[in-house]
């Protein structure tokens, strides 16, 4: 999962929050990658003094981008290849903008390497013709960037190397090499970068899609420290890369108004599904920061403005519990600002500079990041996005709406709906699914009789030897004899037999969120 930390104005403690939450997750036993995305004002490595000098001597984000441009310009077939891999087809299938017939035809190109885009276009024309290539070529090319641009780990610095058990690490992708000898070159590169040109002429959108896939394979949690303000760099790491954007605002009118506009822009962008076809929905968390303990009247006025502007973005369970993003507020402690201290690490090392208030603030921020990024009770690193769809087998319209809302809107999954056993079996013959949500009280299309028709679907799965996690639901109690039948047919991790009455939506929400991504 990718979390981008953003602020409309600088000096709000955004980088400090990245460092603290990275340390917090490392303490939990999680492998984390942190990325300094602020090319103009780099320095995230300063929060890790033991590797700060090494990080400035190592290549980083800017070197990686320039390396990519060099490869494209040289067009060395040994280094670059344009082609469609397995993940490319998964995304194209999910977009549903190209027919299954065309995708099946071009599948012969899977994992074939082409030196240039033009070669790939020519290969497409031979298979599907010029007219359809003109119609669909751009969509296909979007997911056909170089199959290999080297190992991104070569551009990273170990903050804490992989431990002896191989269970965790903390890595930093700095902005780039900028030690004393290289700093002039670094500044020249930064000034020369034209992001519109990079996207238009250097396939920037495809490159950062490839980059996103690669970093997600390196670490389960990625924390990006964005550049502040309105600019192309912050747009890339908020709109294109992030699953959750954590927006920091300080207690002044400029910051509140600017943050509100940025949040509205992100929400509008997230509605355009074709711009994020294979992603979970873009979620937003807003954090009040740099709060003084004095000037209570001004602080209370800021609290009211903050809640009025941002509390409609709260996770549903927080809203029910009467909680607010205001609870995440980060106090301003001058010592930490002056010396760039990391509160979580100070506490772990038991120094006399530990600030429990700061530690608690970062723990609360992580809590809401989890609530926004994953089903209740599941940490994001245990809930990796998968391409598989969910099959909902349900014949009651009200339940259909509830289930689809949970699976699509809340859990970020694609789903298909079957309303009878016959339509369910037909879909199962032609498709693969990550999970089946099956109503036991299913009616038959042939007889119109309502009963435990779901057994026929289990029969089909057993006969075809397919093992798919199934969540069974019913509106009434299930006799012991029927339970025994289902236990005979199923081999799943959890089986719920529960009568669902007035609390239907709540019961289903709790259960499906926990099981929408069952792993074998």
Short mmCIF file of C-alpha atoms in Angstrom, two decimals:
data_model
loop_
_atom_site.label_atom_id
_atom_site.label_comp_id
_atom_site.label_asym_id
_atom_site.label_seq_id
_atom_site.Cartn_x
_atom_site.Cartn_y
_atom_site.Cartn_z
CA UNK A 1 0.00 0.00 0.00
CA UNK A 2 1.24 3.48 -0.86
CA UNK A 3 0.69 6.39 1.53
CA UNK A 4 1.60 9.88 0.30
CA UNK A 5 2.20 12.62 2.89
CA UNK A 6 1.31 16.02 1.44
CA UNK A 7 0.92 19.62 2.62
CA UNK A 8 -0.25 22.74 0.83
CA UNK A 9 2.27 24.85 2.79
CA UNK A 10 5.70 23.82 4.03
CA UNK A 11 6.91 23.73 7.62
CA UNK A 12 4.02 21.70 9.03
CA UNK A 13 5.98 18.62 10.17
CA UNK A 14 5.16 16.42 7.19
CA UNK A 15 8.66 14.91 6.83
CA UNK A 16 8.89 14.38 10.58
CA UNK A 17 5.62 12.44 10.44
CA UNK A 18 6.97 10.21 7.65
CA UNK A 19 10.09 9.42 9.70
CA UNK A 20 8.11 8.68 12.88
CA UNK A 21 5.52 6.46 11.24
CA UNK A 22 8.28 4.59 9.40
CA UNK A 23 10.00 3.92 12.74
CA UNK A 24 6.67 2.95 14.29
CA UNK A 25 5.99 0.35 11.58
CA UNK A 26 9.52 -0.99 11.75
CA UNK A 27 8.98 -1.56 15.49
CA UNK A 28 5.82 -3.53 14.59
CA UNK A 29 7.94 -5.86 12.45
CA UNK A 30 6.91 -4.41 9.09
CA UNK A 31 9.19 -3.84 6.10
CA UNK A 32 8.90 -0.22 4.96
CA UNK A 33 10.17 1.86 2.04
CA UNK A 34 10.22 5.65 2.47
CA UNK A 35 10.66 7.95 -0.54
CA UNK A 36 11.80 11.58 -0.53
CA UNK A 37 9.76 13.08 -3.41
CA UNK A 38 10.75 16.69 -2.80
CA UNK A 39 13.49 17.21 -5.40
CA UNK A 40 13.65 20.97 -4.75
CA UNK A 41 14.05 20.75 -0.95
CA UNK A 42 15.48 17.30 -0.14
CA UNK A 43 16.52 16.14 3.31
CA UNK A 44 14.40 13.26 4.62
CA UNK A 45 17.65 11.41 5.38
CA UNK A 46 18.43 13.98 8.10
CA UNK A 47 15.93 12.21 10.38
CA UNK A 48 18.23 9.16 10.23
CA UNK A 49 21.66 10.65 11.09
CA UNK A 50 23.48 7.31 11.01
CA UNK A 51 22.90 6.99 7.24
CA UNK A 52 22.39 10.64 6.19
CA UNK A 53 25.83 11.06 4.62
CA UNK A 54 25.61 7.70 2.86
CA UNK A 55 22.17 8.62 1.46
CA UNK A 56 23.52 11.83 -0.05
CA UNK A 57 26.35 9.88 -1.68
CA UNK A 58 24.06 7.20 -3.13
CA UNK A 59 21.93 7.56 -6.27
CA UNK A 60 18.21 8.11 -5.70
CA UNK A 61 14.96 9.17 -7.35
CA UNK A 62 16.43 11.77 -9.71
CA UNK A 63 19.26 9.45 -10.78
CA UNK A 64 16.68 6.75 -11.44
CA UNK A 65 14.65 9.07 -13.71
CA UNK A 66 17.72 10.25 -15.60
CA UNK A 67 18.88 6.63 -15.97
CA UNK A 68 15.52 5.80 -17.53
CA UNK A 69 15.79 8.72 -19.97
CA UNK A 70 19.28 7.63 -20.91
CA UNK A 71 18.08 4.11 -21.69
CA UNK A 72 15.23 5.41 -23.83
CA UNK A 73 17.54 7.75 -25.73
CA UNK A 74 20.10 5.03 -26.46
CA UNK A 75 17.44 2.44 -27.38
CA UNK A 76 19.76 -0.41 -26.50
CA UNK A 77 17.76 -3.64 -27.05
CA UNK A 78 19.78 -5.33 -24.32
CA UNK A 79 18.58 -2.81 -21.75
CA UNK A 80 15.07 -1.84 -22.81
CA UNK A 81 12.04 -3.69 -24.03
CA UNK A 82 8.46 -2.67 -24.66
CA UNK A 83 5.95 -5.40 -24.14
CA UNK A 84 2.95 -6.74 -22.27
CA UNK A 85 3.50 -8.91 -19.22
CA UNK A 86 0.94 -10.82 -17.15
CA UNK A 87 0.14 -7.81 -14.99
CA UNK A 88 -0.49 -5.71 -18.11
CA UNK A 89 -3.28 -8.08 -19.18
CA UNK A 90 -4.77 -8.13 -15.69
CA UNK A 91 -5.09 -4.34 -15.78
CA UNK A 92 -6.43 -4.25 -19.33
CA UNK A 93 -9.08 -6.82 -18.38
CA UNK A 94 -10.12 -4.79 -15.35
CA UNK A 95 -10.42 -1.59 -17.39
CA UNK A 96 -13.02 -3.31 -19.63
CA UNK A 97 -12.37 -0.80 -22.40
CA UNK A 98 -11.04 -3.40 -24.82
CA UNK A 99 -13.16 -6.41 -25.79
CA UNK A 100 -12.25 -9.87 -24.53
CA UNK A 101 -11.94 -11.02 -28.16
CA UNK A 102 -9.20 -8.46 -28.92
CA UNK A 103 -7.36 -9.17 -25.67
CA UNK A 104 -7.37 -12.88 -26.46
CA UNK A 105 -5.89 -12.17 -29.89
CA UNK A 106 -3.04 -10.00 -28.60
CA UNK A 107 -2.25 -12.38 -25.74
CA UNK A 108 0.29 -14.04 -28.06
CA UNK A 109 2.45 -10.94 -27.44
CA UNK A 110 2.72 -11.66 -23.70
CA UNK A 111 6.32 -11.25 -22.47
CA UNK A 112 7.64 -10.54 -25.98
CA UNK A 113 10.22 -7.76 -26.00
CA UNK A 114 10.21 -5.01 -28.64
CA UNK A 115 13.00 -2.46 -28.92
CA UNK A 116 10.68 0.49 -29.56
CA UNK A 117 7.01 1.40 -29.22
CA UNK A 118 6.77 1.46 -33.01
CA UNK A 119 7.80 -2.20 -33.16
CA UNK A 120 5.06 -3.08 -30.69
CA UNK A 121 2.51 -1.06 -32.69
CA UNK A 122 3.54 -2.92 -35.85
CA UNK A 123 3.09 -6.24 -34.05
CA UNK A 124 -0.40 -5.16 -32.92
CA UNK A 125 -1.35 -4.16 -36.48
CA UNK A 126 -0.41 -7.61 -37.78
CA UNK A 127 -2.69 -9.24 -35.21
CA UNK A 128 -5.75 -6.96 -34.94
CA UNK A 129 -5.37 -4.68 -37.97
CA UNK A 130 -4.58 -1.00 -38.36
CA UNK A 131 -8.07 0.30 -37.57
CA UNK A 132 -8.32 -1.44 -34.20
CA UNK A 133 -4.70 -0.59 -33.40
CA UNK A 134 -5.48 3.09 -34.00
CA UNK A 135 -8.51 2.72 -31.72
CA UNK A 136 -6.91 0.77 -28.87
CA UNK A 137 -3.16 1.22 -29.33
CA UNK A 138 -2.77 4.05 -26.81
CA UNK A 139 -4.64 2.09 -24.12
CA UNK A 140 -2.42 -0.93 -24.71
CA UNK A 141 0.80 1.08 -24.78
CA UNK A 142 -0.11 2.62 -21.43
CA UNK A 143 0.63 -0.76 -19.84
CA UNK A 144 3.47 -1.82 -22.13
CA UNK A 145 6.43 0.08 -20.74
CA UNK A 146 9.90 -1.42 -20.56
CA UNK A 147 9.82 -4.89 -19.06
CA UNK A 148 13.00 -4.18 -17.14
CA UNK A 149 14.86 -1.02 -16.19
CA UNK A 150 17.13 -2.54 -13.62
CA UNK A 151 16.64 -3.22 -9.93
CA UNK A 152 15.28 -0.20 -8.04
CA UNK A 153 17.05 -1.46 -4.92
CA UNK A 154 20.26 -0.18 -6.51
CA UNK A 155 18.96 3.35 -5.90
CA UNK A 156 18.00 2.78 -2.26
CA UNK A 157 19.83 3.18 1.04
CA UNK A 158 19.34 0.82 3.97
CA UNK A 159 18.20 2.73 7.06
CA UNK A 160 17.94 -0.61 8.85
CA UNK A 161 19.03 -3.63 6.76
CA UNK A 162 16.92 -6.78 6.69
CA UNK A 163 17.13 -8.32 10.16
CA UNK A 164 18.54 -11.76 10.94
CA UNK A 165 15.10 -13.37 10.73
CA UNK A 166 14.51 -11.78 7.32
CA UNK A 167 11.25 -10.35 8.62
CA UNK A 168 11.69 -6.57 8.31
CA UNK A 169 13.74 -3.71 6.91
CA UNK A 170 13.55 0.05 6.48
CA UNK A 171 14.81 1.46 3.17
CA UNK A 172 15.10 5.03 1.89
CA UNK A 173 14.86 6.18 -1.71
CA UNK A 174 16.38 9.65 -1.41
CA UNK A 175 15.95 12.41 -3.98
CA UNK A 176 19.34 11.57 -5.45
CA UNK A 177 23.11 11.81 -5.24
CA UNK A 178 24.03 15.29 -3.99
CA UNK A 179 27.16 15.13 -1.90
CA UNK A 180 29.67 17.97 -2.14
CA UNK A 181 31.14 16.78 -5.43
CA UNK A 182 27.80 16.02 -7.09
CA UNK A 183 25.54 18.80 -5.79
CA UNK A 184 26.02 21.11 -8.79
CA UNK A 185 25.06 18.33 -11.20
CA UNK A 186 22.03 17.53 -9.06
CA UNK A 187 20.75 21.13 -9.16
CA UNK A 188 21.29 21.29 -12.94
CA UNK A 189 19.21 18.15 -13.43
CA UNK A 190 16.41 19.44 -11.20
CA UNK A 191 16.25 22.73 -13.12
CA UNK A 192 16.26 20.93 -16.47
CA UNK A 193 13.36 18.59 -15.72
CA UNK A 194 10.22 19.50 -17.66
CA UNK A 195 7.46 17.26 -16.31
CA UNK A 196 5.03 18.00 -19.14
CA UNK A 197 7.73 17.01 -21.61
CA UNK A 198 8.53 13.92 -19.53
CA UNK A 199 4.91 12.75 -19.71
CA UNK A 200 4.35 13.72 -23.35
CA UNK A 201 7.63 12.55 -24.91
CA UNK A 202 9.21 10.15 -22.44
CA UNK A 203 6.14 8.04 -21.54
CA UNK A 204 6.09 9.43 -18.02
CA UNK A 205 2.69 8.01 -17.11
CA UNK A 206 3.72 4.50 -18.13
CA UNK A 207 7.06 4.86 -16.39
CA UNK A 208 5.51 5.73 -13.03
CA UNK A 209 3.00 2.88 -13.44
CA UNK A 210 5.97 0.55 -13.83
CA UNK A 211 7.68 2.27 -10.90
CA UNK A 212 4.58 1.76 -8.71
CA UNK A 213 4.44 -1.95 -9.49
CA UNK A 214 8.11 -2.36 -8.71
CA UNK A 215 8.10 -0.59 -5.33
CA UNK A 216 4.99 -2.53 -4.26
CA UNK A 217 6.93 -5.73 -4.93
CA UNK A 218 9.83 -4.47 -2.79
CA UNK A 219 7.92 -3.47 0.36
CA UNK A 220 4.34 -3.95 1.59
CA UNK A 221 4.21 -0.39 2.97
CA UNK A 222 5.52 2.65 1.07
CA UNK A 223 5.53 6.14 2.62
CA UNK A 224 6.12 9.04 0.20
CA UNK A 225 7.15 12.48 1.43
CA UNK A 226 5.65 14.77 -1.23
CA UNK A 227 6.74 18.21 -2.28
CA UNK A 228 4.41 20.88 -0.84
CA UNK A 229 2.25 23.23 -2.89
CA UNK A 230 0.60 22.86 -6.29
CA UNK A 231 3.05 21.31 -8.76
CA UNK A 232 3.56 18.38 -11.11
CA UNK A 233 5.74 16.39 -8.69
CA UNK A 234 3.14 16.38 -5.93
CA UNK A 235 0.46 15.51 -8.49
CA UNK A 236 2.33 12.34 -9.50
CA UNK A 237 2.71 10.97 -5.96
CA UNK A 238 -0.81 11.93 -4.83
CA UNK A 239 -2.98 11.19 -7.87
CA UNK A 240 -1.11 8.47 -9.71
CA UNK A 241 0.73 6.54 -7.01
CA UNK A 242 -1.15 6.85 -3.71
CA UNK A 243 -3.76 4.62 -2.12
CA UNK A 244 -4.13 7.07 0.76
CA UNK A 245 -3.11 10.75 0.86
CA UNK A 246 -2.38 12.18 4.32
CA UNK A 247 -2.75 15.96 4.08
CA UNK A 248 -1.19 18.16 6.78
CA UNK A 249 -2.50 21.65 7.52
CA UNK A 250 -1.25 24.28 9.94
CA UNK A 251 -3.50 26.64 11.98
CA UNK A 252 -3.77 29.57 9.60
CA UNK A 253 -6.29 30.68 6.98
CA UNK A 254 -3.97 30.24 3.98
CA UNK A 255 -3.27 26.65 4.90
CA UNK A 256 -6.92 25.77 5.58
CA UNK A 257 -8.19 27.31 2.33
CA UNK A 258 -5.40 25.80 0.22
CA UNK A 259 -5.80 22.38 1.82
CA UNK A 260 -9.55 22.44 1.20
CA UNK A 261 -9.03 23.16 -2.52
CA UNK A 262 -6.44 20.40 -2.85
CA UNK A 263 -8.71 17.88 -1.10
CA UNK A 264 -11.62 18.80 -3.40
CA UNK A 265 -9.36 18.39 -6.45
CA UNK A 266 -8.20 14.95 -5.27
CA UNK A 267 -11.78 13.83 -4.65
CA UNK A 268 -12.84 14.95 -8.13
CA UNK A 269 -9.86 13.19 -9.67
CA UNK A 270 -10.66 9.97 -7.81
CA UNK A 271 -14.13 9.90 -9.39
CA UNK A 272 -12.61 9.42 -12.86
CA UNK A 273 -12.11 5.67 -12.59
CA UNK A 274 -10.34 5.29 -15.94
CA UNK A 275 -7.43 7.34 -14.54
CA UNK A 276 -6.88 4.74 -11.79
CA UNK A 277 -8.22 1.57 -13.44
CA UNK A 278 -6.50 -1.07 -11.34
CA UNK A 279 -6.35 0.80 -8.06
CA UNK A 280 -8.37 0.81 -4.89
CA UNK A 281 -10.26 4.04 -4.30
CA UNK A 282 -8.20 7.09 -3.37
CA UNK A 283 -8.66 7.87 0.32
CA UNK A 284 -7.80 11.07 2.17
CA UNK A 285 -6.81 11.79 5.78
CA UNK A 286 -6.39 15.38 7.02
CA UNK A 287 -4.10 16.09 9.98
CA UNK A 288 -3.94 19.38 11.94
CA UNK A 289 -0.30 20.08 12.71
CA UNK A 290 2.06 22.53 14.41
CA UNK A 291 -0.41 23.32 17.18
CA UNK A 292 0.74 25.58 20.01
CA UNK A 293 -0.43 24.84 23.55
CA UNK A 294 -1.12 28.55 24.19
CA UNK A 295 -3.55 31.00 22.53
CA UNK A 296 -6.58 28.86 23.35
CA UNK A 297 -9.18 31.17 21.77
CA UNK A 298 -7.39 31.14 18.40
CA UNK A 299 -6.85 27.40 18.69
CA UNK A 300 -10.56 26.80 19.38
CA UNK A 301 -11.49 28.89 16.34
CA UNK A 302 -9.12 26.81 14.21
CA UNK A 303 -10.61 23.60 15.59
CA UNK A 304 -14.11 24.66 14.49
CA UNK A 305 -12.92 25.63 10.99
CA UNK A 306 -10.98 22.38 10.69
CA UNK A 307 -13.92 20.17 11.67
CA UNK A 308 -16.35 22.08 9.44
CA UNK A 309 -14.08 21.60 6.42
CA UNK A 310 -12.76 18.05 6.81
CA UNK A 311 -14.82 15.84 9.12
CA UNK A 312 -17.01 14.65 6.24
CA UNK A 313 -13.98 12.60 5.11
CA UNK A 314 -13.89 10.50 8.30
CA UNK A 315 -14.01 6.68 8.17
CA UNK A 316 -17.55 5.53 8.94
CA UNK A 317 -16.61 3.76 12.15
CA UNK A 318 -14.87 6.90 13.43
CA UNK A 319 -17.96 8.97 12.70
CA UNK A 320 -20.16 6.51 14.58
CA UNK A 321 -17.83 6.67 17.57
CA UNK A 322 -17.91 10.47 17.58
CA UNK A 323 -14.23 10.78 16.68
CA UNK A 324 -12.67 13.43 14.44
CA UNK A 325 -9.52 14.09 12.43
CA UNK A 326 -8.95 16.73 15.08
CA UNK A 327 -7.98 13.84 17.38
CA UNK A 328 -4.85 13.40 15.20
CA UNK A 329 -3.49 16.87 15.98
CA UNK A 330 0.27 17.12 16.26
CA UNK A 331 1.61 19.48 18.94
CA UNK A 332 4.44 21.86 18.12
CA UNK A 333 7.52 21.10 20.23
CA UNK A 334 10.43 23.44 19.33
CA UNK A 335 13.18 21.03 20.44
CA UNK A 336 12.02 18.44 17.90
CA UNK A 337 11.84 21.03 15.11
CA UNK A 338 15.29 22.44 15.86
CA UNK A 339 17.11 19.12 16.10
CA UNK A 340 14.97 17.01 13.70
CA UNK A 341 14.40 14.38 16.36
CA UNK A 342 12.21 11.31 15.83
CA UNK A 343 9.90 10.85 18.83
CA UNK A 344 9.25 7.14 18.25
CA UNK A 345 12.98 6.41 18.17
CA UNK A 346 13.65 8.62 21.21
CA UNK A 347 11.08 6.60 23.13
CA UNK A 348 12.54 3.28 21.98
CA UNK A 349 16.01 4.38 23.05
CA UNK A 350 14.60 5.75 26.33
CA UNK A 351 16.24 9.16 26.07
CA UNK A 352 15.35 12.12 28.27
CA UNK A 353 14.00 13.94 25.17
CA UNK A 354 11.07 11.57 24.62
CA UNK A 355 7.72 13.26 23.87
CA UNK A 356 4.83 10.93 24.66
CA UNK A 357 2.37 13.44 23.16
CA UNK A 358 4.08 13.22 19.77
CA UNK A 359 4.32 9.43 19.88
CA UNK A 360 0.60 9.16 20.62
CA UNK A 361 -0.21 11.53 17.75
CA UNK A 362 1.69 9.37 15.25
CA UNK A 363 0.09 6.20 16.57
CA UNK A 364 -3.36 7.76 16.03
CA UNK A 365 -2.42 8.84 12.51
CA UNK A 366 -1.36 5.28 11.70
CA UNK A 367 -4.63 4.00 13.12
CA UNK A 368 -6.69 6.15 10.74
CA UNK A 369 -4.36 5.28 7.84
CA UNK A 370 -5.24 1.63 8.46
CA UNK A 371 -8.94 2.48 8.67
CA UNK A 372 -8.78 4.28 5.33
CA UNK A 373 -6.60 1.74 3.53
CA UNK A 374 -7.99 -1.64 4.50
CA UNK A 375 -10.93 -3.57 5.95
CA UNK A 376 -11.53 -3.09 9.70
CA UNK A 377 -9.14 -5.10 11.78
CA UNK A 378 -6.72 -5.73 8.91
CA UNK A 379 -3.34 -4.04 8.64
CA UNK A 380 -2.60 -2.83 5.08
CA UNK A 381 0.52 -5.00 4.77
CA UNK A 382 -1.73 -8.04 5.31
CA UNK A 383 -4.16 -6.88 2.63
CA UNK A 384 -2.33 -6.64 -0.66
CA UNK A 385 -4.48 -5.72 -3.62
CA UNK A 386 -5.26 -8.67 -5.88
CA UNK A 387 -6.63 -8.72 -9.40
CA UNK A 388 -9.29 -11.39 -8.74
CA UNK A 389 -12.95 -10.48 -8.82
CA UNK A 390 -15.67 -11.34 -6.33
CA UNK A 391 -18.79 -13.26 -7.39
CA UNK A 392 -21.93 -12.25 -5.49
CA UNK A 393 -24.72 -14.84 -5.70
CA UNK A 394 -27.82 -13.13 -4.35
CA UNK A 395 -31.45 -12.85 -5.51
CA UNK A 396 -32.75 -10.15 -3.13
CA UNK A 397 -32.26 -6.62 -4.59
CA UNK A 398 -31.70 -4.91 -1.20
CA UNK A 399 -28.95 -7.37 -0.29
CA UNK A 400 -27.42 -7.01 -3.76
CA UNK A 401 -27.01 -3.26 -3.21
CA UNK A 402 -25.47 -3.69 0.24
CA UNK A 403 -23.03 -6.37 -0.91
CA UNK A 404 -21.96 -4.50 -4.05
CA UNK A 405 -21.39 -1.33 -2.05
CA UNK A 406 -19.18 -3.15 0.45
CA UNK A 407 -17.19 -5.10 -2.12
CA UNK A 408 -16.70 -2.29 -4.64
CA UNK A 409 -16.80 0.97 -2.69
CA UNK A 410 -15.36 -0.11 0.64
CA UNK A 411 -13.10 -3.08 -0.17
CA UNK A 412 -11.96 -1.84 -3.59
CA UNK A 413 -12.84 -5.06 -5.47
CA UNK A 414 -14.48 -5.72 -8.82
CA UNK A 415 -17.56 -7.90 -8.61
CA UNK A 416 -20.10 -9.71 -10.76
CA UNK A 417 -23.65 -10.54 -9.74
CA UNK A 418 -25.60 -13.77 -10.24
CA UNK A 419 -29.23 -13.89 -9.13
CA UNK A 420 -29.91 -17.63 -9.57
CA UNK A 421 -27.99 -20.88 -9.26
CA UNK A 422 -28.09 -21.31 -13.05
CA UNK A 423 -26.56 -17.90 -13.76
CA UNK A 424 -23.95 -18.46 -11.02
CA UNK A 425 -22.85 -21.80 -12.49
CA UNK A 426 -22.73 -20.24 -15.97
CA UNK A 427 -20.40 -17.48 -14.75
CA UNK A 428 -18.23 -19.96 -12.87
CA UNK A 429 -17.70 -21.99 -16.04
CA UNK A 430 -16.15 -19.02 -17.86
CA UNK A 431 -14.45 -16.95 -15.13
CA UNK A 432 -12.06 -17.07 -12.18
CA UNK A 433 -12.97 -15.43 -8.86
CA UNK A 434 -11.07 -14.50 -5.73
CA UNK A 435 -14.07 -14.97 -3.45
CA UNK A 436 -17.71 -16.09 -3.69
CA UNK A 437 -20.38 -14.50 -1.49
CA UNK A 438 -23.26 -16.96 -1.58
CA UNK A 439 -26.78 -16.61 -0.18
CA UNK A 440 -27.96 -19.99 1.04
CA UNK A 441 -31.64 -19.14 0.43
CA UNK A 442 -31.22 -18.98 -3.33
CA UNK A 443 -34.07 -19.52 -5.77
CA UNK A 444 -33.95 -21.68 -8.87
CA UNK A 445 -34.45 -20.13 -12.31
CA UNK A 446 -36.04 -23.36 -13.49
CA UNK A 447 -38.44 -24.14 -10.65
CA UNK A 448 -38.80 -20.71 -9.02
CA UNK A 449 -38.58 -22.48 -5.67
CA UNK A 450 -36.58 -20.82 -2.89
CA UNK A 451 -34.50 -23.15 -0.78
CA UNK A 452 -30.91 -24.09 -0.15
CA UNK A 453 -30.11 -24.06 -3.87
CA UNK A 454 -26.56 -23.01 -3.11
CA UNK A 455 -25.69 -26.69 -2.66
CA UNK A 456 -25.81 -27.07 -6.46
CA UNK A 457 -23.17 -24.37 -6.79
CA UNK A 458 -20.99 -26.18 -4.26
CA UNK A 459 -21.59 -29.38 -6.25
CA UNK A 460 -20.29 -27.64 -9.36
CA UNK A 461 -17.17 -26.40 -7.60
CA UNK A 462 -16.44 -29.82 -6.11
CA UNK A 463 -16.95 -31.57 -9.46
CA UNK A 464 -14.56 -29.19 -11.22
CA UNK A 465 -11.96 -29.41 -8.45
CA UNK A 466 -11.91 -25.66 -7.82
CA UNK A 467 -11.04 -24.26 -4.40
CA UNK A 468 -12.43 -20.75 -3.97
CA UNK A 469 -13.02 -19.09 -0.57
CA UNK A 470 -16.76 -18.75 0.07
CA UNK A 471 -18.63 -16.49 2.47
CA UNK A 472 -22.09 -17.97 3.18
CA UNK A 473 -24.96 -15.73 4.28
CA UNK A 474 -28.56 -16.45 5.16
CA UNK A 475 -31.57 -14.61 6.55
CA UNK A 476 -32.52 -17.40 8.91
CA UNK A 477 -31.16 -20.12 11.17
CA UNK A 478 -29.65 -23.18 9.49
CA UNK A 479 -30.60 -26.68 10.66
CA UNK A 480 -27.79 -28.88 11.96
CA UNK A 481 -28.32 -31.32 9.08
CA UNK A 482 -27.77 -28.53 6.53
CA UNK A 483 -24.65 -27.33 8.35
CA UNK A 484 -23.21 -30.83 8.05
CA UNK A 485 -23.87 -30.81 4.30
CA UNK A 486 -22.00 -27.53 3.85
CA UNK A 487 -19.14 -28.62 6.06
CA UNK A 488 -18.80 -31.67 3.82
CA UNK A 489 -18.52 -29.58 0.68
CA UNK A 490 -16.43 -26.65 1.85
CA UNK A 491 -12.77 -26.25 2.64
CA UNK A 492 -12.49 -22.62 3.73
CA UNK A 493 -10.85 -20.80 6.60
CA UNK A 494 -14.01 -19.42 8.19
CA UNK A 495 -17.67 -20.39 7.94
CA UNK A 496 -20.36 -18.10 9.33
CA UNK A 497 -23.86 -19.37 10.11
CA UNK A 498 -25.73 -16.36 11.35
CA UNK A 499 -29.30 -15.18 11.05
CA UNK A 500 -29.30 -11.69 9.60
CA UNK A 501 -32.19 -9.49 10.63
CA UNK A 502 -32.37 -5.78 11.38
CA UNK A 503 -28.60 -5.48 11.62
CA UNK A 504 -28.00 -6.84 8.12
CA UNK A 505 -25.84 -4.02 6.78
CA UNK A 506 -23.69 -3.85 9.93
CA UNK A 507 -23.23 -7.62 10.14
CA UNK A 508 -22.28 -7.90 6.48
CA UNK A 509 -19.98 -4.89 6.61
CA UNK A 510 -18.00 -6.30 9.53
CA UNK A 511 -17.71 -9.78 8.05
CA UNK A 512 -17.08 -9.04 4.40
CA UNK A 513 -14.44 -6.42 5.20
CA UNK A 514 -12.56 -9.10 7.09
CA UNK A 515 -12.93 -11.70 4.35
CA UNK A 516 -12.91 -9.75 1.08
CA UNK A 517 -9.29 -10.70 0.53
CA UNK A 518 -8.97 -14.23 1.94
CA UNK A 519 -5.62 -15.78 1.08
CA UNK A 520 -5.23 -19.51 0.40
#
